[in-house]
mmCIF file of C-alpha atoms in Angstrom:
data_model
loop_
_atom_site.group_PDB
_atom_site.id
_atom_site.type_symbol
_atom_site.label_atom_id
_atom_site.label_comp_id
_atom_site.label_asym_id
_atom_site.label_seq_id
_atom_site.Cartn_x
_atom_site.Cartn_y
_atom_site.Cartn_z
ATOM 1 C CA MET A 8 111.327 117.172 113.777
ATOM 2 C CA ARG A 9 109.648 116.464 110.429
ATOM 3 C CA ILE A 10 108.154 112.993 110.043
ATOM 4 C CA ASP A 11 109.274 112.767 106.399
ATOM 5 C CA GLU A 12 112.892 113.221 107.527
ATOM 6 C CA LEU A 13 112.873 110.357 110.040
ATOM 7 C CA PRO A 14 114.469 106.954 109.368
ATOM 8 C CA ALA A 15 112.283 104.040 108.175
ATOM 9 C CA HIS A 16 111.508 103.055 111.766
ATOM 10 C CA SER A 17 111.909 105.707 114.380
ATOM 11 C CA ASP A 18 110.770 105.725 117.971
ATOM 12 C CA ILE A 19 109.949 109.380 118.646
ATOM 13 C CA TRP A 20 108.779 109.509 122.276
ATOM 14 C CA GLU A 21 108.158 107.104 125.123
ATOM 15 C CA SER A 22 106.654 107.174 128.601
ATOM 16 C CA ASP A 23 105.924 104.783 131.454
ATOM 17 C CA SER A 24 103.812 104.816 134.619
ATOM 18 C CA ASP A 25 106.631 106.447 136.616
ATOM 19 C CA ASN A 26 107.277 109.095 133.938
ATOM 20 C CA PRO A 27 103.888 109.907 132.395
ATOM 21 C CA LEU A 28 105.203 112.972 130.537
ATOM 22 C CA GLY A 29 107.817 110.816 128.905
ATOM 23 C CA PHE A 30 111.385 110.799 127.703
ATOM 24 C CA LEU A 31 113.424 110.165 124.598
ATOM 25 C CA PRO A 32 113.306 106.496 123.586
ATOM 26 C CA ARG A 33 115.664 104.086 125.309
ATOM 27 C CA PRO A 34 118.270 102.688 122.884
ATOM 28 C CA ASP A 35 117.357 99.111 123.885
ATOM 29 C CA SER A 36 113.686 99.661 122.985
ATOM 30 C CA LEU A 37 114.104 100.849 119.393
ATOM 31 C CA GLY A 38 111.916 98.754 117.111
ATOM 32 C CA SER A 39 110.861 96.507 119.976
ATOM 33 C CA LEU A 40 107.343 95.136 120.440
ATOM 34 C CA ASP A 41 107.932 95.148 124.199
ATOM 35 C CA PHE A 42 106.143 98.116 125.760
ATOM 36 C CA LEU A 43 106.581 99.656 129.201
ATOM 37 C CA SER A 44 103.742 99.081 131.667
ATOM 38 C CA GLY A 45 101.489 102.114 131.724
ATOM 39 C CA GLY A 46 103.480 103.595 128.903
ATOM 40 C CA VAL A 47 103.011 105.221 125.564
ATOM 41 C CA LYS A 48 105.297 104.843 122.554
ATOM 42 C CA VAL A 49 105.109 107.243 119.609
ATOM 43 C CA MET A 50 106.643 105.924 116.388
ATOM 44 C CA SER A 51 107.153 106.668 112.736
ATOM 45 C CA LEU A 52 107.035 103.460 110.696
ATOM 46 C CA ASN A 53 107.660 102.449 107.118
ATOM 47 C CA LEU A 54 105.866 99.147 106.593
ATOM 48 C CA PRO A 55 107.541 97.152 103.806
ATOM 49 C CA THR A 56 105.816 95.898 100.695
ATOM 50 C CA ASP A 57 104.425 92.371 100.849
ATOM 51 C CA ALA A 58 107.246 91.214 98.539
ATOM 52 C CA ASP A 59 109.877 92.518 100.968
ATOM 53 C CA MET A 60 107.963 91.240 104.010
ATOM 54 C CA VAL A 61 108.052 87.684 102.638
ATOM 55 C CA GLU A 62 111.849 87.876 102.712
ATOM 56 C CA TYR A 63 111.906 89.252 106.277
ATOM 57 C CA LEU A 64 109.506 86.536 107.440
ATOM 58 C CA LYS A 65 111.749 83.815 105.969
ATOM 59 C CA ASP A 66 114.414 84.924 108.444
ATOM 60 C CA GLY A 67 111.857 85.190 111.254
ATOM 61 C CA ILE A 68 110.640 88.306 113.010
ATOM 62 C CA PRO A 69 110.371 88.043 116.811
ATOM 63 C CA GLY A 70 106.740 87.895 117.908
ATOM 64 C CA HIS A 71 105.406 87.278 114.359
ATOM 65 C CA ASP A 72 104.211 84.011 112.861
ATOM 66 C CA GLU A 73 105.200 82.893 109.345
ATOM 67 C CA HIS A 74 102.384 85.005 107.855
ATOM 68 C CA GLY A 75 103.277 88.181 109.759
ATOM 69 C CA PHE A 76 100.505 87.886 112.343
ATOM 70 C CA HIS A 77 101.277 89.159 115.816
ATOM 71 C CA ARG A 78 99.438 90.351 118.918
ATOM 72 C CA THR A 79 100.490 93.084 121.284
ATOM 73 C CA PRO A 80 98.572 93.624 124.561
ATOM 74 C CA THR A 81 98.132 97.310 123.769
ATOM 75 C CA LEU A 82 95.819 99.961 122.391
ATOM 76 C CA ASP A 83 97.265 100.969 119.004
ATOM 77 C CA ILE A 84 96.417 104.054 116.979
ATOM 78 C CA LEU A 85 97.883 104.129 113.468
ATOM 79 C CA ILE A 86 97.553 106.845 110.823
ATOM 80 C CA LEU A 87 98.524 105.977 107.258
ATOM 81 C CA LEU A 88 100.428 108.934 105.812
ATOM 82 C CA GLU A 89 101.607 107.580 102.442
ATOM 83 C CA GLY A 90 101.209 104.402 100.413
ATOM 84 C CA GLU A 91 98.831 101.457 100.382
ATOM 85 C CA LEU A 92 98.062 99.390 103.457
ATOM 86 C CA SER A 93 95.548 96.844 104.680
ATOM 87 C CA LEU A 94 95.005 95.574 108.196
ATOM 88 C CA GLU A 95 94.321 91.850 108.276
ATOM 89 C CA LEU A 96 92.471 90.503 111.312
ATOM 90 C CA ASP A 97 91.238 86.983 112.082
ATOM 91 C CA ASP A 98 87.858 87.896 110.602
ATOM 92 C CA GLY A 99 88.800 89.916 107.532
ATOM 93 C CA LEU A 100 90.799 92.605 105.775
ATOM 94 C CA THR A 101 90.350 96.385 105.972
ATOM 95 C CA SER A 102 91.952 98.539 103.265
ATOM 96 C CA MET A 103 93.381 101.933 104.180
ATOM 97 C CA LYS A 104 94.284 105.009 102.172
ATOM 98 C CA PRO A 105 96.444 107.974 103.244
ATOM 99 C CA GLY A 106 94.721 109.894 106.036
ATOM 100 C CA ASP A 107 92.870 106.855 107.384
ATOM 101 C CA VAL A 108 93.155 106.027 111.071
ATOM 102 C CA VAL A 109 92.792 102.621 112.694
ATOM 103 C CA VAL A 110 92.418 101.868 116.402
ATOM 104 C CA GLN A 111 92.996 98.301 117.471
ATOM 105 C CA ARG A 112 92.886 96.724 120.894
ATOM 106 C CA ASN A 113 94.844 93.557 121.625
ATOM 107 C CA THR A 114 94.021 92.046 118.234
ATOM 108 C CA ASN A 115 95.858 89.322 116.388
ATOM 109 C CA HIS A 116 96.757 91.175 113.205
ATOM 110 C CA ALA A 117 99.081 91.538 110.232
ATOM 111 C CA TRP A 118 99.804 94.467 107.965
ATOM 112 C CA ARG A 119 99.584 94.006 104.191
ATOM 113 C CA ASN A 120 101.226 96.425 101.786
ATOM 114 C CA THR A 121 100.386 95.491 98.203
ATOM 115 C CA GLY A 122 101.912 98.687 96.852
ATOM 116 C CA ASP A 123 105.320 99.090 95.241
ATOM 117 C CA LYS A 124 106.842 101.224 98.011
ATOM 118 C CA PRO A 125 106.858 101.182 101.813
ATOM 119 C CA ALA A 126 103.764 102.579 103.542
ATOM 120 C CA ARG A 127 104.648 105.483 105.862
ATOM 121 C CA CYS A 128 102.682 105.523 109.122
ATOM 122 C CA PHE A 129 102.498 107.406 112.397
ATOM 123 C CA SER A 130 101.599 105.290 115.413
ATOM 124 C CA VAL A 131 100.805 105.798 119.096
ATOM 125 C CA ILE A 132 100.817 102.625 121.201
ATOM 126 C CA CYS A 133 99.457 102.631 124.752
ATOM 127 C CA SER A 134 100.245 99.857 127.212
ATOM 128 C CA PRO A 135 97.929 99.536 130.253
ATOM 129 C CA VAL A 136 99.499 99.490 133.719
ATOM 130 C CA ASN A 137 97.907 96.203 134.786
ATOM 131 C CA GLY A 138 97.592 94.517 131.418
ATOM 132 C CA LEU A 139 94.431 94.434 129.374
ATOM 133 C CA ASN A 140 90.969 93.694 130.671
ATOM 134 C CA THR A 141 89.464 91.766 127.760
ATOM 135 C CA GLU A 142 86.217 90.900 129.591
ATOM 136 C CA ARG A 143 84.159 93.660 127.902
#
């Protein structure tokens, strides 16, 4: 499977605590921000330009506020493959270029794509078995 041949959003592989080596994605989980306990989800994503995102947000995106902010109780690893992308957190904005990697842990965040084409990303999202311990 070549990542440049995948659809705009493609779940590639998934696992859970009962099946740590994983399985092909469940049809009901495609594009979902609900993650299996103790699981891992591997995805290819095309994040839309800010201009397109404004239109999507007008219609509402489950789990996102009107500015695109959302929080997932997961450990997320994202690699920017193509395009322009910034990660906006509560305390600032971090710009990314192709080849950059970001690791985020249970953060309230939004993606910003100021470019003129979707930003292609590869992402691995890990969901702890017993939720997140945010005490550290």
